[in-house]
Short mmCIF file of C-alpha atoms in Angstrom, two decimals:
data_model
loop_
_atom_site.label_atom_id
_atom_site.label_comp_id
_atom_site.label_asym_id
_atom_site.label_seq_id
_atom_site.Cartn_x
_atom_site.Cartn_y
_atom_site.Cartn_z
CA ASN A 1 0.24 0.02 0.08
CA VAL A 2 2.43 2.44 -1.25
CA ALA A 3 1.85 5.27 -3.31
CA THR A 4 4.10 6.02 -6.17
CA THR A 5 4.67 8.50 -8.52
CA SER A 6 5.23 7.79 -12.62
CA LEU A 7 8.82 9.22 -11.99
CA GLU A 8 9.64 7.25 -8.85
CA ALA A 9 8.19 4.11 -11.29
CA GLU A 10 10.16 5.34 -14.41
CA TYR A 11 13.47 5.02 -11.94
CA LEU A 12 12.70 1.75 -10.69
CA THR A 13 11.96 0.17 -14.13
CA ARG A 14 14.85 2.16 -15.76
CA ASN A 15 17.28 0.49 -13.14
CA LEU A 16 16.27 -2.86 -13.61
CA SER A 17 16.76 -4.94 -16.34
CA GLY A 18 16.12 -8.42 -17.74
CA THR A 19 14.98 -11.39 -15.05
CA ARG A 20 15.08 -8.70 -12.60
CA LEU A 21 12.37 -6.32 -14.31
CA ASP A 22 10.70 -9.33 -15.60
CA THR A 23 10.26 -10.50 -11.79
CA LEU A 24 9.18 -7.40 -10.56
CA VAL A 25 6.60 -7.36 -13.46
CA ASP A 26 5.35 -11.17 -12.51
CA ARG A 27 5.30 -10.68 -8.71
CA LEU A 28 2.95 -7.40 -9.02
CA LEU A 29 0.84 -9.29 -11.75
CA MET A 30 -0.03 -11.58 -8.85
CA ALA A 31 -0.80 -8.87 -6.47
CA LYS A 32 -2.44 -6.92 -8.54
CA GLU A 33 -5.66 -9.48 -8.26
CA LEU A 34 -5.74 -8.59 -3.98
CA GLN A 35 -7.52 -5.85 -2.38
CA ARG A 36 -5.05 -2.64 -2.24
CA TRP A 37 -5.67 0.73 -1.24
CA HIS A 38 -5.99 3.31 -4.44
CA PRO A 39 -5.30 6.98 -3.34
CA LYS A 40 -7.66 9.19 -4.10
CA ILE A 41 -5.86 12.74 -4.26
CA SER A 42 -2.14 13.26 -4.22
CA ILE A 43 0.00 14.57 -1.45
CA ASN A 44 0.03 18.32 -3.58
CA HIS A 45 -3.85 18.17 -4.23
CA LEU A 46 -4.26 17.22 -0.06
CA ALA A 47 -1.81 20.45 0.60
CA ALA A 48 -4.28 22.62 -1.68
CA SER A 49 -7.15 21.36 0.16
CA CYS A 50 -5.97 21.91 3.27
CA MET A 51 -5.13 25.82 2.05
CA ASN A 52 -8.41 26.16 0.19
CA GLN A 53 -10.38 24.52 3.66
CA GLN A 54 -12.02 22.06 1.52
CA PRO A 55 -13.04 18.37 2.52
CA ILE A 56 -10.54 15.92 2.03
CA PRO A 57 -11.67 12.53 0.43
CA GLU A 58 -11.99 9.32 3.23
CA GLU A 59 -9.13 7.03 2.24
CA THR A 60 -9.73 3.38 2.93
CA MET A 61 -6.39 0.97 3.70
CA ASN A 62 -5.56 -1.75 5.57
CA PRO A 63 -1.54 -2.78 6.34
CA ALA A 64 -3.02 -6.18 6.42
CA TRP A 65 -4.52 -6.35 2.79
CA TYR A 66 -1.76 -7.95 1.74
CA PRO A 67 2.46 -7.94 2.00
CA CYS A 68 4.56 -5.48 -0.25
CA PRO A 69 5.02 -7.61 -3.16
CA LEU A 70 8.52 -6.42 -3.02
CA LEU A 71 9.39 -8.04 0.46
CA ASP A 72 10.49 -11.59 0.31
CA GLU A 73 10.85 -12.84 4.02
CA ASP A 74 10.48 -9.42 5.17
CA ILE A 75 13.56 -8.18 2.96
CA CYS A 76 13.43 -5.94 -0.09
CA LEU A 77 14.31 -7.16 -3.47
CA TYR A 78 14.42 -3.98 -4.72
CA TYR A 79 15.89 -2.03 -1.82
CA LYS A 80 18.30 0.13 -4.26
CA VAL A 81 15.45 1.12 -6.65
CA ARG A 82 12.48 1.48 -3.93
CA PRO A 83 10.24 4.22 -3.91
CA PHE A 84 10.85 7.16 -1.71
CA ALA A 85 7.62 6.67 0.56
CA CYS A 86 9.45 3.15 1.63
CA ARG A 87 13.03 5.26 1.94
CA SER A 88 11.32 7.33 3.86
CA MET A 89 10.60 4.73 6.82
CA ALA A 90 13.41 5.58 8.96
CA SER A 91 12.45 4.00 12.17
CA HIS A 92 14.10 4.39 15.80
CA VAL A 93 13.55 0.85 16.97
CA GLY A 94 13.32 -2.17 14.75
CA CYS A 95 9.98 -2.88 12.96
CA LYS A 96 10.19 -6.66 12.62
CA GLY A 97 7.04 -7.91 14.51
CA ARG A 98 5.88 -4.59 14.82
CA ASN A 99 3.54 -4.38 11.77
CA ALA A 100 5.19 -0.07 12.03
CA ALA A 101 7.91 1.66 11.83
CA GLN A 102 8.45 4.57 14.96
CA ILE A 103 9.37 7.90 12.99
CA SER A 104 10.05 10.63 14.75
CA ASP A 105 7.44 13.76 13.71
CA GLU A 106 10.22 16.16 12.46
CA LEU A 107 11.40 13.13 10.10
CA VAL A 108 7.73 12.49 8.93
CA ALA A 109 7.57 17.10 8.58
CA ILE A 110 10.45 16.54 6.26
CA ASN A 111 9.75 13.48 4.38
CA GLU A 112 6.02 15.19 3.46
CA LEU A 113 8.65 17.99 2.06
CA PHE A 114 10.27 15.62 -0.26
CA LEU A 115 7.26 13.90 -1.19
CA GLN A 116 5.37 17.11 -2.60
CA VAL A 117 8.79 17.56 -4.24
CA ILE A 118 8.76 14.69 -5.98
CA GLU A 119 5.41 15.08 -7.20
CA HIS A 120 6.15 18.87 -8.45
CA LEU A 121 8.86 17.32 -10.00
CA ASP A 122 6.62 14.80 -12.21
CA ALA A 123 3.46 17.13 -12.31
CA ASN A 124 2.74 15.95 -15.50
CA GLY A 125 2.48 12.34 -14.41
CA ILE A 126 0.38 10.39 -11.97
CA THR A 127 0.32 9.10 -8.43
CA GLY A 128 -1.27 5.62 -7.92
CA ASN A 129 -0.61 2.38 -6.06
CA LEU A 130 3.01 1.37 -6.43
CA ILE A 131 1.34 -2.03 -7.83
CA ASP A 132 -0.78 -0.12 -10.63
CA VAL A 133 1.69 2.58 -11.60
CA VAL A 134 4.83 0.27 -12.08
CA LEU A 135 2.71 -1.87 -13.84
CA TRP A 136 1.39 0.87 -16.09
CA LYS A 137 5.15 1.84 -16.70
CA THR A 138 6.00 -1.16 -18.03
CA ARG A 139 2.80 -1.67 -20.27
CA ALA A 140 1.35 -4.59 -18.80
CA PRO A 141 -2.19 -4.94 -17.71
CA VAL A 142 -3.12 -2.79 -14.72
CA SER A 143 -6.66 -3.93 -14.47
CA ARG A 144 -8.94 -6.18 -16.54
CA GLU A 145 -8.43 -3.75 -19.59
CA ASP A 146 -5.55 -2.09 -20.25
CA VAL A 147 -5.24 1.53 -19.20
CA ARG A 148 -3.92 4.08 -21.57
CA PHE A 149 -4.61 7.84 -21.54
CA SER A 150 -3.94 10.34 -22.84
CA ASP A 151 -4.56 13.38 -20.81
CA PRO A 152 -2.80 13.15 -17.27
CA ALA A 153 -4.61 15.88 -15.88
CA GLU A 154 -7.94 13.74 -15.72
CA PRO A 155 -6.24 9.80 -15.44
CA PRO A 156 -8.66 7.21 -15.07
CA PHE A 157 -9.18 5.13 -11.54
CA PRO A 158 -6.95 3.65 -10.33
CA PHE A 159 -4.41 6.42 -10.51
CA VAL A 160 -4.67 10.63 -9.72
CA ALA A 161 -3.17 13.72 -11.32
CA ASN A 162 -0.12 14.57 -9.82
CA ARG A 163 0.61 18.58 -8.98
CA THR A 164 2.79 21.36 -8.46
CA ILE A 165 3.38 22.56 -5.05
CA GLY A 166 1.15 25.31 -4.33
CA GLN A 167 1.20 25.24 -0.49
CA LEU A 168 3.81 22.82 1.60
CA ILE A 169 2.50 20.94 4.03
CA VAL A 170 4.74 21.98 7.01
CA ASP A 171 3.63 21.73 10.82
CA PRO A 172 4.38 25.01 12.24
CA ILE A 173 6.71 23.52 15.37
CA TYR A 174 9.04 22.51 11.93
CA GLN A 175 8.60 25.94 9.73
CA ASP A 176 11.75 27.15 11.09
CA LYS A 177 13.86 23.77 10.80
CA LEU A 178 12.23 23.02 7.90
CA SER A 179 13.26 26.83 5.94
CA SER A 180 16.89 26.38 5.11
CA ILE A 181 16.12 22.37 3.60
CA TRP A 182 13.48 24.50 1.68
CA GLN A 183 15.77 26.88 0.40
CA LYS A 184 17.97 24.52 -1.07
CA VAL A 185 15.32 22.74 -2.69
CA THR A 186 13.96 25.40 -4.54
CA SER A 187 17.34 26.49 -5.71
CA ILE A 188 17.76 23.24 -7.62
CA ILE A 189 14.00 22.95 -8.88
#
């Protein structure tokens, strides 16, 4: 149940070759029939909705629906090319047996900033569940019908359109600490 942008899926698939990519696609094709989370809005859409005091859609996600298809016996087979949402799980205690990472609020704030930047860099792309986005990127069938679309501003289910950053989601407690990070990021993007 990992949200992934098309940019991240591109990075993942470009850095795998031959049988490693084929194995990934096979694992994802098996997992696509399982119940999974589909984001209703992207993180930058969430930020804009909060800024404009618009309602936020309810999301239904249950970590118990299935284990991550990138894992084999709790080890990520694609660790070096995993999406940022996975990279950001820097737990300060061991996760094994806990089913959740324990992450400081400050690190969550930093991670949210970078998730927004990644989406911003992929503003003409899509966000969706890792399974769907990677299968779409590799042109494997995402659903019972092969999903192809020409207008990324209105992608079909199970995808949502990416947006540029209009507003950051930063807890006021961390605004001062993150301002230097934000200044460095904006000088690059």
